[in-house]
mmCIF file of C-alpha atoms and ligand atoms in Angstrom:
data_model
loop_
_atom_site.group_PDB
_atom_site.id
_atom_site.type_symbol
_atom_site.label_atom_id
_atom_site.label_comp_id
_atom_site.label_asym_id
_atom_site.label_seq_id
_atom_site.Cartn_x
_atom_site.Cartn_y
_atom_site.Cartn_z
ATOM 1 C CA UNK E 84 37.111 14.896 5.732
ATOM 2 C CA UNK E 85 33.628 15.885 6.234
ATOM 3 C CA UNK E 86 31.460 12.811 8.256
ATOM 4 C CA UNK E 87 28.801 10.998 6.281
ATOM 5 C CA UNK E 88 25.625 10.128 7.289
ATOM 6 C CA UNK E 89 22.507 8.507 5.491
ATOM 7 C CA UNK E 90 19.080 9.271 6.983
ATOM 8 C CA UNK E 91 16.259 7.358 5.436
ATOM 9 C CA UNK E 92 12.872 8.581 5.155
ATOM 10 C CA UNK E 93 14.263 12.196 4.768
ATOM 11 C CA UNK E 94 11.428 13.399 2.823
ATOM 12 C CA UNK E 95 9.487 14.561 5.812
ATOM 13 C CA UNK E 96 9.074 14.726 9.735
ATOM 14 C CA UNK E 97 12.074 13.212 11.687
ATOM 15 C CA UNK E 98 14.125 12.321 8.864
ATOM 16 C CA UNK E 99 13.904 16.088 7.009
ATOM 17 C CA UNK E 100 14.526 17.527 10.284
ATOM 18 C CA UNK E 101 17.772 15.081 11.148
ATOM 19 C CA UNK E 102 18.802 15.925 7.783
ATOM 20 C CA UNK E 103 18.908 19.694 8.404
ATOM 21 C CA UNK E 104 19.828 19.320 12.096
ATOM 22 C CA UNK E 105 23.469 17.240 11.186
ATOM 23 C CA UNK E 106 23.919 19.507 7.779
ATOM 24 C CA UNK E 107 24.511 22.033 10.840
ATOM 25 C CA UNK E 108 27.105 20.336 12.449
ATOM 26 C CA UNK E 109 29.090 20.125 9.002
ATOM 27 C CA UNK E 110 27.655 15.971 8.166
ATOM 28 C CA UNK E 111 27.315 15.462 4.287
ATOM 29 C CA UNK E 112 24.252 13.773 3.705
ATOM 30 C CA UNK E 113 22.727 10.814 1.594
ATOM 31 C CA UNK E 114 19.054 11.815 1.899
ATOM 32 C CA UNK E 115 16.294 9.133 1.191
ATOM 33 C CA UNK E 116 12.589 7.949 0.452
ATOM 34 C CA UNK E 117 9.972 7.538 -2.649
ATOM 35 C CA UNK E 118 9.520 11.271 -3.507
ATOM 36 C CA UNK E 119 12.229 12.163 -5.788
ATOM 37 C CA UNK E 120 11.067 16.178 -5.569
ATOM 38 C CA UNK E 121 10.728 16.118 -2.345
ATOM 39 C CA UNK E 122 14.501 14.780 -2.139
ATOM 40 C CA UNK E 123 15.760 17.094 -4.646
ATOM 41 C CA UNK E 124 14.150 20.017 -2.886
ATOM 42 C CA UNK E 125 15.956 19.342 0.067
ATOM 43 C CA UNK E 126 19.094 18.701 -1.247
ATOM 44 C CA UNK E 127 18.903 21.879 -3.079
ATOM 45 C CA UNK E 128 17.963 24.229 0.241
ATOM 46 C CA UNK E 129 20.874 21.985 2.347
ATOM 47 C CA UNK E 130 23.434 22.360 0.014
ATOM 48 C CA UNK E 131 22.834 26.420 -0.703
ATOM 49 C CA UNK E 132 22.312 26.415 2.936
ATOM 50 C CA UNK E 133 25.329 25.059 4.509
ATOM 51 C CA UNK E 134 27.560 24.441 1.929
ATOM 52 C CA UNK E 135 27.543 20.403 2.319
ATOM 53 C CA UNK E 136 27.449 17.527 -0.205
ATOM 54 C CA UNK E 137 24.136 16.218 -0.249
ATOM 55 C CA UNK E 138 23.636 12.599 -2.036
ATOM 56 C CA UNK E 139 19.668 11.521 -3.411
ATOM 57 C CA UNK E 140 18.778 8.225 -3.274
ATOM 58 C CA UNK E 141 15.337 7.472 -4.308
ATOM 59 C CA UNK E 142 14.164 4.137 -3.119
ATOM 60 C CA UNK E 143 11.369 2.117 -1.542
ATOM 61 C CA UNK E 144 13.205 0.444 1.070
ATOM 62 C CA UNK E 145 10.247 -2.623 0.755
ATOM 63 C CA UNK E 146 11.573 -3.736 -2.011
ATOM 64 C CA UNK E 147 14.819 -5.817 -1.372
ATOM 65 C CA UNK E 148 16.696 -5.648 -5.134
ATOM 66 C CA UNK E 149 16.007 -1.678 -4.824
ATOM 67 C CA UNK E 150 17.583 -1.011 -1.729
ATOM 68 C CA UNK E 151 20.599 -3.164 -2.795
ATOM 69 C CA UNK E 152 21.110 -1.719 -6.010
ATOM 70 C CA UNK E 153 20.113 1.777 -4.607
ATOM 71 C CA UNK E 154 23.196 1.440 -2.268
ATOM 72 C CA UNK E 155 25.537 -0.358 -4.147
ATOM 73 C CA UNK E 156 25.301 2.587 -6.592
ATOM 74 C CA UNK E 157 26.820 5.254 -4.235
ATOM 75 C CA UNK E 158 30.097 6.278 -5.484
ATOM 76 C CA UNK E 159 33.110 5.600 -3.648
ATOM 77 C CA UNK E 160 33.493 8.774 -1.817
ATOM 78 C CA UNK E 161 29.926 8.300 -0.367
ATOM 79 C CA UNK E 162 30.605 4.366 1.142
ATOM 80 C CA UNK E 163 32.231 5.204 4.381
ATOM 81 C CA UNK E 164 29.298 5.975 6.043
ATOM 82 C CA UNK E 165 29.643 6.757 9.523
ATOM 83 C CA UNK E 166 26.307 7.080 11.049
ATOM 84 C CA UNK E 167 22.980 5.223 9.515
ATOM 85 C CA UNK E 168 19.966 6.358 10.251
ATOM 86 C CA UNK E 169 16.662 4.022 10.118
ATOM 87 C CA UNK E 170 13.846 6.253 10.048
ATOM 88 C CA UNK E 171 11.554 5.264 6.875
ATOM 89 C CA UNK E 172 8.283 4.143 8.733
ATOM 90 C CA UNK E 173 4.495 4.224 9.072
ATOM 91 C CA UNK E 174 1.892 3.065 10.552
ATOM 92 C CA UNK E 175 -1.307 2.152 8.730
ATOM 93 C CA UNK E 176 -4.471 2.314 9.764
ATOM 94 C CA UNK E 177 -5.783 2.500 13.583
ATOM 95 C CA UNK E 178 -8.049 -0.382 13.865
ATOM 96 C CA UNK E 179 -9.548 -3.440 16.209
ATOM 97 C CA UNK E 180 -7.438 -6.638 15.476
ATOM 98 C CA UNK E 181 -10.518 -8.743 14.137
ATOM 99 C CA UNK E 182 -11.860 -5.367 11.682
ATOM 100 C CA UNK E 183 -8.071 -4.483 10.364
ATOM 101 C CA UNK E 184 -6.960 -4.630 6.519
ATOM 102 C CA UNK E 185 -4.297 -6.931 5.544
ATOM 103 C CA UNK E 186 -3.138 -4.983 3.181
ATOM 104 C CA UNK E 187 -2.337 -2.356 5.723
ATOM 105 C CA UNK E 188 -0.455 -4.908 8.082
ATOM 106 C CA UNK E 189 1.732 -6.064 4.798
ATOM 107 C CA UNK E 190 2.726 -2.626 4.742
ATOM 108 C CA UNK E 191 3.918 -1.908 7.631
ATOM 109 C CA UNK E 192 5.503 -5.077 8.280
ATOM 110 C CA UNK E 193 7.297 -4.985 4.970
ATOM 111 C CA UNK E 194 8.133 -1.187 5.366
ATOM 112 C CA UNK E 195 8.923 -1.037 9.351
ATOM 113 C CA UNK E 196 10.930 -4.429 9.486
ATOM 114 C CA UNK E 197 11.911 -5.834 6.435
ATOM 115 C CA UNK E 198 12.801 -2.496 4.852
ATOM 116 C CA UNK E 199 15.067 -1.629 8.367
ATOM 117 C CA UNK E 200 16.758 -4.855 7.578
ATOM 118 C CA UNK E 201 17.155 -4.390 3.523
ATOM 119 C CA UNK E 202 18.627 -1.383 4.302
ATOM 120 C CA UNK E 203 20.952 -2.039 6.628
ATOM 121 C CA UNK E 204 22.204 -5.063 5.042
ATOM 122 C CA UNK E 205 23.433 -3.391 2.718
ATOM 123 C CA UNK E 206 24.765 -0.639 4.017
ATOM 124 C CA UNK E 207 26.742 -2.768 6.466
ATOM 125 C CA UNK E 208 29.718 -4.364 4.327
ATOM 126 C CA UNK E 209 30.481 -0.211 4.181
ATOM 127 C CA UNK E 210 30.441 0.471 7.704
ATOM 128 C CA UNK E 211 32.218 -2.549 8.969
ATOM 129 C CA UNK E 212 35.216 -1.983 5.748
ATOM 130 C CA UNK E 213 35.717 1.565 7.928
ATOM 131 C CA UNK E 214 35.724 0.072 11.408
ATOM 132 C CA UNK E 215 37.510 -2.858 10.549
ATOM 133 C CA UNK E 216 40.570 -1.103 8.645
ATOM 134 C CA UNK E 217 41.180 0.616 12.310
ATOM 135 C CA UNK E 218 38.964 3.866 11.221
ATOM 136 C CA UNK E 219 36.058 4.944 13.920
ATOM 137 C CA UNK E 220 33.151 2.244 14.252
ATOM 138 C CA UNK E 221 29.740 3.156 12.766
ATOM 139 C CA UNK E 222 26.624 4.090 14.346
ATOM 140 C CA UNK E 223 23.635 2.449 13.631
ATOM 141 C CA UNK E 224 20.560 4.811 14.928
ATOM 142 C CA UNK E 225 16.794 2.577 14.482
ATOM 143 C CA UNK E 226 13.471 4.840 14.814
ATOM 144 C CA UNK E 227 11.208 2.926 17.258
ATOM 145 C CA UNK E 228 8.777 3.896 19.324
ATOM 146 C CA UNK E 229 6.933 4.100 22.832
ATOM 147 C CA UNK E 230 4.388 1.474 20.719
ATOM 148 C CA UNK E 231 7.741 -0.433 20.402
ATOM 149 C CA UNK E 232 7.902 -0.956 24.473
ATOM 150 C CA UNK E 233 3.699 -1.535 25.077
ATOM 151 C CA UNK E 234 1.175 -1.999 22.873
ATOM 152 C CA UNK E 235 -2.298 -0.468 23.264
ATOM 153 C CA UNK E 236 -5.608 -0.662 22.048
ATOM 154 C CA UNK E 237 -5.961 -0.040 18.375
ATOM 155 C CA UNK E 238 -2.398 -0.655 17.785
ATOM 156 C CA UNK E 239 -1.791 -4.229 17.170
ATOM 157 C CA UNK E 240 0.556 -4.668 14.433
ATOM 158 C CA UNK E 241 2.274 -0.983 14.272
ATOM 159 C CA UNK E 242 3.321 -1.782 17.762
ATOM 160 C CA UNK E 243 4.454 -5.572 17.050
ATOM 161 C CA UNK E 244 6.625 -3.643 14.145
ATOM 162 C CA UNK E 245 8.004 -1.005 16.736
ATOM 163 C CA UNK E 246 8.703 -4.294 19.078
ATOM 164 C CA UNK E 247 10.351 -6.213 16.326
ATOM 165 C CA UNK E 248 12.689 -2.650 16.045
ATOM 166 C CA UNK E 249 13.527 -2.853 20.002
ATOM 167 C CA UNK E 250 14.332 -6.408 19.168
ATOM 168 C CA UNK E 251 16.307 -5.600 16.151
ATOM 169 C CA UNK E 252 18.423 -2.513 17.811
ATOM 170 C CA UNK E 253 19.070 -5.505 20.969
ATOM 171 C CA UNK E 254 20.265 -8.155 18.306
ATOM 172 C CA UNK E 255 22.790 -5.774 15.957
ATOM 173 C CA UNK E 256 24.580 -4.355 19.511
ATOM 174 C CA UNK E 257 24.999 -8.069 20.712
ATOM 175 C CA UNK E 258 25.884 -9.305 16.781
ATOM 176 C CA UNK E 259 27.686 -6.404 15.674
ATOM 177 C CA UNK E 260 30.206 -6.185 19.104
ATOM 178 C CA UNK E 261 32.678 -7.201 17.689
ATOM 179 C CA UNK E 262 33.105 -4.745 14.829
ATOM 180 C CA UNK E 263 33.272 -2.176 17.273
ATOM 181 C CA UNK E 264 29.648 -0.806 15.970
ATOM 182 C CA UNK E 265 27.078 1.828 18.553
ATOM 183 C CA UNK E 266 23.648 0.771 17.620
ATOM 184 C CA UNK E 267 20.948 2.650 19.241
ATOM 185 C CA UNK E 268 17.246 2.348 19.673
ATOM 186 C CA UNK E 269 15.447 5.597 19.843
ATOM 187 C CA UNK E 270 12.096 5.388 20.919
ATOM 188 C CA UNK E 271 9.503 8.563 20.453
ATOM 189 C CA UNK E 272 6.101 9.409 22.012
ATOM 190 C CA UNK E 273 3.781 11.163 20.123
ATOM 191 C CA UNK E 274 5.397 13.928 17.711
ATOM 192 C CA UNK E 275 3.464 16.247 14.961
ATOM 193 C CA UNK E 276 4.373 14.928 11.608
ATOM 194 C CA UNK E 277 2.736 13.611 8.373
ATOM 195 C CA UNK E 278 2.775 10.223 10.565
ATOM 196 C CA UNK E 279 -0.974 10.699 11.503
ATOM 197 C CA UNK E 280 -1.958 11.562 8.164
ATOM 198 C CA UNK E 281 -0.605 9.412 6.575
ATOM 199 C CA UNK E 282 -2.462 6.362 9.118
ATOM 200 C CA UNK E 283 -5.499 7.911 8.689
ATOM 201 C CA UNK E 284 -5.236 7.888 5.591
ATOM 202 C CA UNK E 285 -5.134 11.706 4.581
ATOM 203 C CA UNK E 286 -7.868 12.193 6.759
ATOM 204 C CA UNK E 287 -6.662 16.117 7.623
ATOM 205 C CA UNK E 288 -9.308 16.436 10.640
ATOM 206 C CA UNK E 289 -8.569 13.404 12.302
ATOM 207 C CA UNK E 290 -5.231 13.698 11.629
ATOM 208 C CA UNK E 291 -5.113 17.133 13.665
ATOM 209 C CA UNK E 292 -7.390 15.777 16.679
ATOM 210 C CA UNK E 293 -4.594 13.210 17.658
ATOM 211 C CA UNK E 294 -2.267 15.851 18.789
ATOM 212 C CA UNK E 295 -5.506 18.348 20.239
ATOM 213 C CA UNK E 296 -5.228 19.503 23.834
ATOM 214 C CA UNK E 297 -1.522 19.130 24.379
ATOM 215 C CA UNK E 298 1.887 19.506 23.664
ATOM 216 C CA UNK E 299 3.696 16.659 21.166
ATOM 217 C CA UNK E 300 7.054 16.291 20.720
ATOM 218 C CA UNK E 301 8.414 18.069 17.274
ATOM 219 C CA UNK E 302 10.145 16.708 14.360
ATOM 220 C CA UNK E 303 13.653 19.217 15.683
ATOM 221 C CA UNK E 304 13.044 17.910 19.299
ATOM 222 C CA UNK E 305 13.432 14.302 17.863
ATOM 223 C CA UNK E 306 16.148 15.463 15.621
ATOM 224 C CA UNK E 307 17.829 17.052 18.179
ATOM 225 C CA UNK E 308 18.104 13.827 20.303
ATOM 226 C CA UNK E 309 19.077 11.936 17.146
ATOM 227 C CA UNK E 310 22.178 14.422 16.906
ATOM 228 C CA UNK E 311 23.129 14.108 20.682
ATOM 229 C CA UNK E 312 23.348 10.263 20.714
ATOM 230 C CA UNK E 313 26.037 10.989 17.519
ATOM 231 C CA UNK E 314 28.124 13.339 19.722
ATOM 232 C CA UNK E 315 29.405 11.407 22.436
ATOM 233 C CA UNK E 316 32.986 10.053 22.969
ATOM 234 C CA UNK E 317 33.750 7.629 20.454
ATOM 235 C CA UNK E 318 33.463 4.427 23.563
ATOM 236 C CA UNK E 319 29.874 6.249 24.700
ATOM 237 C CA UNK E 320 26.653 4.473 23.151
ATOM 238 C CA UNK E 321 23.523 5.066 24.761
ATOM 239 C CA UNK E 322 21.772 1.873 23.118
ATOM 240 C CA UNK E 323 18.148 2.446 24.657
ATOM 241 C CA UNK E 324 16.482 6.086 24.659
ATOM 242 C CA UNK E 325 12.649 6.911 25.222
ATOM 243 C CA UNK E 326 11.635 10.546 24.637
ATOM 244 C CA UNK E 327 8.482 11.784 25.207
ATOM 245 C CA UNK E 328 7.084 15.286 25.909
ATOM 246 C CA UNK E 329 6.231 16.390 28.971
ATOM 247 C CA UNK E 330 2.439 15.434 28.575
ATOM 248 C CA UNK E 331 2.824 11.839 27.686
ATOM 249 C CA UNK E 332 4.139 9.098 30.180
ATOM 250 C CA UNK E 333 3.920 6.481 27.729
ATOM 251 C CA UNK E 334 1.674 4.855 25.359
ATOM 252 C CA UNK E 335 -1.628 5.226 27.389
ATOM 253 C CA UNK E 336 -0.862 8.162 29.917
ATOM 254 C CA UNK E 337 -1.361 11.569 28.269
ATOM 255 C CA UNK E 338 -2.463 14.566 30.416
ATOM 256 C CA UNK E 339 -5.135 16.285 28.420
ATOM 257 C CA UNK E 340 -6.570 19.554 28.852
ATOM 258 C CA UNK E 341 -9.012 19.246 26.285
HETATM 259 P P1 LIG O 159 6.423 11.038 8.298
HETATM 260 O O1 LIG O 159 5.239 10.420 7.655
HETATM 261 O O2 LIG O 159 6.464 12.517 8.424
HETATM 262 O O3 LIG O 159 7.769 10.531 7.576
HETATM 263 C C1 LIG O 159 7.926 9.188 7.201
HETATM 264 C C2 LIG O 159 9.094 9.058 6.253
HETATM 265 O O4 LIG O 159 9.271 7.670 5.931
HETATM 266 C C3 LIG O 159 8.898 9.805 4.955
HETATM 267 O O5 LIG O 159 10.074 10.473 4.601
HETATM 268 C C4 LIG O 159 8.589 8.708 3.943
HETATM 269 O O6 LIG O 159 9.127 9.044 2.662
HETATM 270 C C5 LIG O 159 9.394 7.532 4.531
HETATM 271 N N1 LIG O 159 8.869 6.246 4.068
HETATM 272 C C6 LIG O 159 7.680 5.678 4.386
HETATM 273 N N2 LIG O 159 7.528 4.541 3.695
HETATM 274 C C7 LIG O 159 8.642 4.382 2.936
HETATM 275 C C8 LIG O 159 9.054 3.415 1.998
HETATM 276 N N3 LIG O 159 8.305 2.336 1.700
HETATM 277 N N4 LIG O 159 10.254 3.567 1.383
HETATM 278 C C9 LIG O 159 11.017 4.637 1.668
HETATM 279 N N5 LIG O 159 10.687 5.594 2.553
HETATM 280 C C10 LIG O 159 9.496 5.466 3.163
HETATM 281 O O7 LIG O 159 6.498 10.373 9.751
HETATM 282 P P2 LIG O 159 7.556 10.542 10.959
HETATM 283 O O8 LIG O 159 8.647 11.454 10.621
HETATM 284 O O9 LIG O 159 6.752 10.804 12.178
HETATM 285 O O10 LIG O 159 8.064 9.038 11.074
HETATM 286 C C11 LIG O 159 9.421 8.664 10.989
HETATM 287 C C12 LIG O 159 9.622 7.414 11.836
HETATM 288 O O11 LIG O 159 9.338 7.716 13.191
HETATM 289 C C13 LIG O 159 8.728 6.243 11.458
HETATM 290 O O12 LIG O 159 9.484 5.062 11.566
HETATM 291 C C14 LIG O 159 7.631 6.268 12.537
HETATM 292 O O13 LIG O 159 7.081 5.008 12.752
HETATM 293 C C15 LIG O 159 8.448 6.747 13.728
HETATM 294 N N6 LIG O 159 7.727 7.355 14.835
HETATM 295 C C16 LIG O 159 6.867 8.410 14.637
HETATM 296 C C17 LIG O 159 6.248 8.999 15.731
HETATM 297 C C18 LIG O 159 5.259 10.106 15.586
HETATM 298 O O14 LIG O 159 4.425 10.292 16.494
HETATM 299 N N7 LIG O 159 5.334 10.917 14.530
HETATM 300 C C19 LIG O 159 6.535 8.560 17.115
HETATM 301 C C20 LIG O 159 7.453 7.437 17.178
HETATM 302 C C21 LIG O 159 8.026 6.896 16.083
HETATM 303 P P3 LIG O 159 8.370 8.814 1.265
HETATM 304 O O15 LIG O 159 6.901 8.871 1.529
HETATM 305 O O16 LIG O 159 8.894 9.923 0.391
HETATM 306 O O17 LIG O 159 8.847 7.482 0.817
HETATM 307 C C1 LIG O 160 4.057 6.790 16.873
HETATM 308 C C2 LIG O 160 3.549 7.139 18.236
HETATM 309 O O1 LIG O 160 1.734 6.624 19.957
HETATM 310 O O2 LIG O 160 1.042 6.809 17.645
HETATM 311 O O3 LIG O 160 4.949 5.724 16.928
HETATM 312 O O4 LIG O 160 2.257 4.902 18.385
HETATM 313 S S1 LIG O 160 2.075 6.326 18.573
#
């Protein structure tokens, strides 16, 4: 039987490029996030692709009755979910602490932490009924960031959300020992995705200037490292992994040539 894993925030960046990266090592898929063609597209190209089951579930993962019913409908082939993926993220707005919109702080605490823990809630009563009937533990893999291990200027409460996902990823390995659960953090530099447009608010210019004058990670490179931490023996977890590329050392060092 084919493994299952359920990416969220599959409609673009990391999460499309997970989804295609495990379709290629034989995963089926539940694929989700808000845009419903966007999720149907994909599951259309995967499936005539490489042959795999692909499962939609259309969700916003702030709201806590929607993720609950959205995962509570999956049909009983799809609940032994081996490897969860908690991707669905964004940051909003890049702004001084005193001149920064509310409304944009609501969002991505709601989306970055309560919607990581909405989700996983209830996808857990699934993964633990595998591990604890004697099958393979799940993986639990949470999207941080480097703004999830220091926080610079500009970046108040996207990187308090990022540290409240390092936090997160520390408390489920500690709480969820016991059911024999890998739960790892996976923390990016900067990588060229819809992520700057969509915090500067589909500003297209400004989005493009943030990755000017050197080389980000890509969506595959993250995707890639995503897949690896899912392919070691079964009593292997890397539980803390920072990736950058070779022209960032963290949050504030980037080398430039522009
Ligand atoms: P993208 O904007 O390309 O993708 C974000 C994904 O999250 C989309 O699929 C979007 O789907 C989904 N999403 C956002 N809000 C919600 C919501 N309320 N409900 C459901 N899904 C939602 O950005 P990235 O791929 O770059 O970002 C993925 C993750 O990686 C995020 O957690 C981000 O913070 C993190 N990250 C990004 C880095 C970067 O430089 N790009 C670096 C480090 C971490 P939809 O809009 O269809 O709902
Ligand atoms: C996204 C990377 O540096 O914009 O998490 O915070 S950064």
């Amino acid at each position: 039987m084919s493994r299952i894993i359920m990416i969220t925030g599959a409609t673009s960046g990391f999460g499309k490029a997970m989804a295609f990266r495990f379709a290629t090592a034989g995963y089926d898929l539940i694929i989700t996030g808000r845009r419903n063609d966007r999720l149907e597209l994909l599951q259309k190209e995967i499936s005539s692709k490489y042959n795999n089951a692909v499962y939609t579930l259309c969700y916003d993962v702030r709201d806590r009755e929607a993720s609950f019913l959205a995962v509570n409908s999956l049909p009983e082939e799809w609940r032994k979910i081996n490897v969860l993926i908690n991707n669905a993220g964004l940051a909003a707005g890049r702004d001084y602490f005193e001149e920064a919109s509310l409304d944009d702080w609501d969002l991505m605490i709601d989306t970055n932490v309560k919607g990581l823990l909405y989700t996983t809630k209830a996808v857990l009563p699934f993964m633990m009924a595998a591990s604890d009937s004697g099958g393979p533990g799940g993986h639990i893999i949470n999207i941080g960031s480097t703004a999830g291990k220091e926080v610079y200027e500009k970046g108040n409460t996207y990187c308090a959300t990022k540290h409240a996902v390092n936090a997160l990823s520390q408390a489920m390995r500690i709480d969820l020992l016991r059911h024999q659960m890998k739960v790892t953090a996976i923390h990016p530099g900067a990588a060229e995705t819809e992520f700057s447009l969509v915090r500067l608010k589909g500003d297209t210019s400004l989005a493009a200037k943030v990755y000017e004058g050197y080389k980000p990670l890509s969506e595959e490179d993250v995707a890639e490292v995503a897949f690896y931490c899912t392919s070691l023996p079964a009593h292997v977890c890397i539980n803390d992994l920072v990736l950058t590329s070779t022209s960032q050392a963290n949050s504030y060092y980037l080398n430039k040539t522009t």
